[in-house]
Amino acid sequence: MDQISLLIILTAALITPLIMARLRLSILPTAVVEILVGILLGPSLFNVVHSSNDTLTLLSNTGVIFLMFLSGMEIDFSLFSRRRVPETPLAAKAAQQAPKYSPVFLAVTSYVSVVVVSLALGWICKLTGLFKDPWLATIIFMTISLGVVIATLKEKELLSKPFGQTTLLIAALGEIVPLFALTIYASIFGNNSRSLWLLLLVFLAAGVLFIRFKPFFNFFERINKSTTQLDIRLAFFLIFSLVVIADAVGAENILGAFVAGIVMKLLQPHEETRVRLDGIGYGFFIPIFFMLSGVDINLRTLLSDSATLLLIPAFFVAYVLSKVAIYWILRLRFHRRNALAGATISGATVTMVLAVLQVAKSMKVVTTQQSGAFLLAAILTCILGPLAFNVFYNPQAEKTKKAKVHFIGANLWTVPVAQQLAKNWYDITMYTDKAANYRTYNSEIKTELLDNLNPEDVTAQQAFDADIVVLGHFNATKNYELAKAAKTYGVKRVIARFEDRNVLDAQETELTQMGIEVFNTPAVTIAMLRSLIEAPTTLELLTSSETTVYEVTLRNRRYTEQAIRQMPFVDQITISQIFRDRHFIRPTGSTTLKLNDRLIFTSTPETAQQIRQELGILN
């Protein structure tokens, strides 16, 4: 019977996403659908799977551990701290122009309001007799499903925007804080409670493991084989080491799994490692956990009890009310519809509710009816939350920001380059210290006259207030001085021309270490001539007015881990090379794209603009 039940669960896990794809149920989180499938397979309807199955129970427990591990890997702790920006004039100007309320401030304030309201709701439940344990109710009400929030924000490509960062951080707090609160609750009220200071041993062990394996991925590529999969072995070692330690000190095993996920994240594994871990978790263990959670719910019993029928809407309202204050805090920066969208998606919760209820049932502080009511109410939030988000969220029109490019040195070499750059991509200004050149070129392109080329005076005339500074003066010494000054000022990209090979040879190492891009015209000409001999169409490609060469860094995870042939716009571009891990790859249709790949492709200017924007979005 154990094997038959497992076969039924695995069959359901296979068929469920296929049916979702056929019916286009992308609005519902997969976890919620899997719980609903579990309800159908359990005593509520077909009664073909039972939670008393030892094999399924073991796999389900492993599933929740793996789920918490992957949740730990989702946390980006850089969101919790202010990013230290180099003290440069450009950074100072950017700080002055930044909005008053940062994502960190809004998120932390929002979640503090969630905790306060949840605490009040927990005591209301106790006073009204709905649920006798106010502390456990508080922990449940202040949970947020990070997985649901991330999936929703990814679909809208919002993770890199202030609204997405704020909402994501609220959700991250909605998993971290309840998990630690649950650990403290279990330590105080559990039958096998121990001193809270012993919990520090879990974090001490995590620190030791992090230090020990910190250089792991530096030499991983050299020693890994397809038959060893060392990165996956490391992941399982971290999981069960910290789970065992957590259990030994009286903490919950899900805390150890969550901390193991954080350690793995801090080790900075390769993207392929994360994909394989997701495959193991969401491909096998986690669906079993979600479906078994549904099997545990007996709707016949729950719905036949009038008290339970009262609990489901009451708990649902509590889930919603606990997140209401988020709306007013998000209104400090975002408009009304988006603030409402952020509050509604923050109300979606199921993952941590399942984890909390599992611990609560083991402590025997929650009945089967109460557990079912909490879970059904949570399922409703996950159904209605994403639906409401898609209704309320209104993407604000964003003008495509042009990159500011400043050319210092107006001459026969720089002016044609500036004229041929796409006007809708770049905001171009020429600077020259020669009055004759100013009179000659000012009618053809926006040009400013500098008094001289001293770095201090150039800075004072705001010539370095740009995203890209191109130093095209004939004087190599001046270009050298200005390049260093521009980089010190905080310019992201500095491109410097050096016709004097002696100056370049003497200073190239210093400039390259500063991140300055240097070139020498004769060297470029030689390389171009060699390419023309080896590939005769090179010149036609570079000089064509219809199709030319472009580059984009792949930052949108929607297009990672898929073959080039599967890209929706593959018929509009030709990817000639991929620059990955400091090596060029000549791609084929089956080549899999990776995060941070630099794609060198050819297309029309109009198509290139759309593709660069789509692939370059940080998502």
mmCIF file of N, CA and C in Angstrom, residues 488-534:
data_model
loop_
_atom_site.group_PDB
_atom_site.id
_atom_site.type_symbol
_atom_site.label_atom_id
_atom_site.label_comp_id
_atom_site.label_asym_id
_atom_site.label_seq_id
_atom_site.Cartn_x
_atom_site.Cartn_y
_atom_site.Cartn_z
ATOM 1 N N THR A 488 37.941 58.800 -10.795
ATOM 2 C CA THR A 488 37.887 59.243 -9.397
ATOM 3 C C THR A 488 36.589 59.978 -9.122
ATOM 4 N N TYR A 489 36.097 60.699 -10.124
ATOM 5 C CA TYR A 489 34.848 61.448 -9.974
ATOM 6 C C TYR A 489 33.652 60.510 -9.821
ATOM 7 N N GLY A 490 33.779 59.288 -10.355
ATOM 8 C CA GLY A 490 32.702 58.315 -10.219
ATOM 9 C C GLY A 490 32.038 57.916 -11.513
ATOM 10 N N VAL A 491 32.645 58.248 -12.659
ATOM 11 C CA VAL A 491 32.064 57.869 -13.942
ATOM 12 C C VAL A 491 32.120 56.346 -14.096
ATOM 13 N N LYS A 492 31.018 55.731 -14.525
ATOM 14 C CA LYS A 492 30.958 54.274 -14.628
ATOM 15 C C LYS A 492 31.927 53.736 -15.673
ATOM 16 N N ARG A 493 31.886 54.328 -16.863
ATOM 17 C CA ARG A 493 32.749 53.846 -17.949
ATOM 18 C C ARG A 493 33.576 55.014 -18.482
ATOM 19 N N VAL A 494 34.860 54.783 -18.548
ATOM 20 C CA VAL A 494 35.781 55.773 -19.109
ATOM 21 C C VAL A 494 36.555 55.099 -20.234
ATOM 22 N N ILE A 495 36.449 55.646 -21.441
ATOM 23 C CA ILE A 495 37.138 55.108 -22.611
ATOM 24 C C ILE A 495 38.166 56.132 -23.064
ATOM 25 N N ALA A 496 39.415 55.735 -23.108
ATOM 26 C CA ALA A 496 40.501 56.679 -23.401
ATOM 27 C C ALA A 496 41.288 56.241 -24.630
ATOM 28 N N ARG A 497 41.603 57.221 -25.453
ATOM 29 C CA ARG A 497 42.362 56.988 -26.685
ATOM 30 C C ARG A 497 43.827 57.314 -26.454
ATOM 31 N N PHE A 498 44.711 56.416 -26.905
ATOM 32 C CA PHE A 498 46.153 56.644 -26.767
ATOM 33 C C PHE A 498 46.839 56.341 -28.100
ATOM 34 N N GLU A 499 47.178 57.410 -28.825
ATOM 35 C CA GLU A 499 47.902 57.223 -30.075
ATOM 36 C C GLU A 499 49.401 57.085 -29.826
ATOM 37 N N ASP A 500 49.859 57.688 -28.706
ATOM 38 C CA ASP A 500 51.272 57.589 -28.340
ATOM 39 C C ASP A 500 51.491 56.267 -27.607
ATOM 40 N N ARG A 501 52.087 55.325 -28.291
ATOM 41 C CA ARG A 501 52.282 53.992 -27.731
ATOM 42 C C ARG A 501 53.168 54.016 -26.489
ATOM 43 N N ASN A 502 54.081 54.974 -26.412
ATOM 44 C CA ASN A 502 54.966 55.056 -25.245
ATOM 45 C C ASN A 502 54.183 55.369 -23.975
ATOM 46 N N VAL A 503 53.248 56.318 -24.090
ATOM 47 C CA VAL A 503 52.416 56.666 -22.928
ATOM 48 C C VAL A 503 51.541 55.485 -22.540
ATOM 49 N N LEU A 504 50.952 54.824 -23.539
ATOM 50 C CA LEU A 504 50.069 53.692 -23.249
ATOM 51 C C LEU A 504 50.821 52.544 -22.596
ATOM 52 N N ASP A 505 52.007 52.213 -23.112
ATOM 53 C CA ASP A 505 52.789 51.113 -22.533
ATOM 54 C C ASP A 505 53.159 51.388 -21.088
ATOM 55 N N ALA A 506 53.436 52.653 -20.774
ATOM 56 C CA ALA A 506 53.866 53.007 -19.420
ATOM 57 C C ALA A 506 52.702 53.024 -18.427
ATOM 58 N N GLN A 507 51.469 53.346 -18.917
ATOM 59 C CA GLN A 507 50.354 53.566 -17.997
ATOM 60 C C GLN A 507 49.213 52.557 -18.148
ATOM 61 N N GLU A 508 49.320 51.636 -19.088
ATOM 62 C CA GLU A 508 48.188 50.756 -19.381
ATOM 63 C C GLU A 508 47.776 49.911 -18.180
ATOM 64 N N THR A 509 48.743 49.362 -17.461
ATOM 65 C CA THR A 509 48.423 48.522 -16.300
ATOM 66 C C THR A 509 47.675 49.313 -15.238
ATOM 67 N N GLU A 510 48.154 50.513 -14.949
ATOM 68 C CA GLU A 510 47.511 51.358 -13.940
ATOM 69 C C GLU A 510 46.074 51.691 -14.342
ATOM 70 N N LEU A 511 45.874 52.074 -15.597
ATOM 71 C CA LEU A 511 44.545 52.455 -16.058
ATOM 72 C C LEU A 511 43.602 51.258 -16.074
ATOM 73 N N THR A 512 44.101 50.118 -16.515
ATOM 74 C CA THR A 512 43.261 48.918 -16.571
ATOM 75 C C THR A 512 42.811 48.500 -15.176
ATOM 76 N N GLN A 513 43.696 48.587 -14.193
ATOM 77 C CA GLN A 513 43.340 48.236 -12.816
ATOM 78 C C GLN A 513 42.280 49.179 -12.248
ATOM 79 N N MET A 514 42.245 50.406 -12.752
ATOM 80 C CA MET A 514 41.232 51.368 -12.314
ATOM 81 C C MET A 514 39.888 51.143 -13.023
ATOM 82 N N GLY A 515 39.883 50.239 -14.001
ATOM 83 C CA GLY A 515 38.657 49.974 -14.728
ATOM 84 C C GLY A 515 38.467 50.871 -15.939
ATOM 85 N N ILE A 516 39.529 51.504 -16.401
ATOM 86 C CA ILE A 516 39.461 52.390 -17.559
ATOM 87 C C ILE A 516 39.734 51.577 -18.827
ATOM 88 N N GLU A 517 38.899 51.779 -19.838
ATOM 89 C CA GLU A 517 39.051 51.069 -21.103
ATOM 90 C C GLU A 517 39.937 51.891 -22.045
ATOM 91 N N VAL A 518 41.013 51.291 -22.520
ATOM 92 C CA VAL A 518 41.969 52.017 -23.365
ATOM 93 C C VAL A 518 42.072 51.343 -24.725
ATOM 94 N N PHE A 519 42.399 52.141 -25.733
ATOM 95 C CA PHE A 519 42.600 51.576 -27.062
ATOM 96 C C PHE A 519 43.588 52.435 -27.842
ATOM 97 N N ASN A 520 44.163 51.817 -28.846
ATOM 98 C CA ASN A 520 45.133 52.452 -29.712
ATOM 99 C C ASN A 520 44.673 52.250 -31.147
ATOM 100 N N THR A 521 44.507 53.355 -31.886
ATOM 101 C CA THR A 521 43.932 53.271 -33.227
ATOM 102 C C THR A 521 44.689 52.322 -34.155
ATOM 103 N N PRO A 522 46.028 52.380 -34.230
ATOM 104 C CA PRO A 522 46.733 51.426 -35.099
ATOM 105 C C PRO A 522 46.436 49.970 -34.729
ATOM 106 N N ALA A 523 46.368 49.663 -33.421
ATOM 107 C CA ALA A 523 46.081 48.294 -32.998
ATOM 108 C C ALA A 523 44.682 47.872 -33.432
ATOM 109 N N VAL A 524 43.716 48.803 -33.316
ATOM 110 C CA VAL A 524 42.352 48.507 -33.738
ATOM 111 C C VAL A 524 42.295 48.284 -35.247
ATOM 112 N N THR A 525 43.031 49.100 -35.991
ATOM 113 C CA THR A 525 43.046 48.969 -37.449
ATOM 114 C C THR A 525 43.628 47.629 -37.872
ATOM 115 N N ILE A 526 44.693 47.217 -37.209
ATOM 116 C CA ILE A 526 45.303 45.922 -37.521
ATOM 117 C C ILE A 526 44.322 44.788 -37.255
ATOM 118 N N ALA A 527 43.647 44.844 -36.111
ATOM 119 C CA ALA A 527 42.680 43.806 -35.771
ATOM 120 C C ALA A 527 41.531 43.774 -36.774
ATOM 121 N N MET A 528 41.101 44.978 -37.218
ATOM 122 C CA MET A 528 40.026 45.048 -38.187
ATOM 123 C C MET A 528 40.442 44.459 -39.530
ATOM 124 N N LEU A 529 41.655 44.761 -39.959
ATOM 125 C CA LEU A 529 42.147 44.248 -41.235
ATOM 126 C C LEU A 529 42.285 42.725 -41.186
ATOM 127 N N ARG A 530 42.769 42.199 -40.050
ATOM 128 C CA ARG A 530 42.883 40.747 -39.908
ATOM 129 C C ARG A 530 41.510 40.088 -39.996
ATOM 130 N N SER A 531 40.518 40.691 -39.318
ATOM 131 C CA SER A 531 39.165 40.142 -39.360
ATOM 132 C C SER A 531 38.589 40.206 -40.768
ATOM 133 N N LEU A 532 38.926 41.280 -41.491
ATOM 134 C CA LEU A 532 38.419 41.430 -42.847
ATOM 135 C C LEU A 532 38.971 40.351 -43.765
ATOM 136 N N ILE A 533 40.245 39.989 -43.550
ATOM 137 C CA ILE A 533 40.856 38.926 -44.360
ATOM 138 C C ILE A 533 40.249 37.578 -44.000
ATOM 139 N N GLU A 534 40.075 37.333 -42.699
ATOM 140 C CA GLU A 534 39.571 36.037 -42.245
ATOM 141 C C GLU A 534 38.060 35.900 -42.455
#
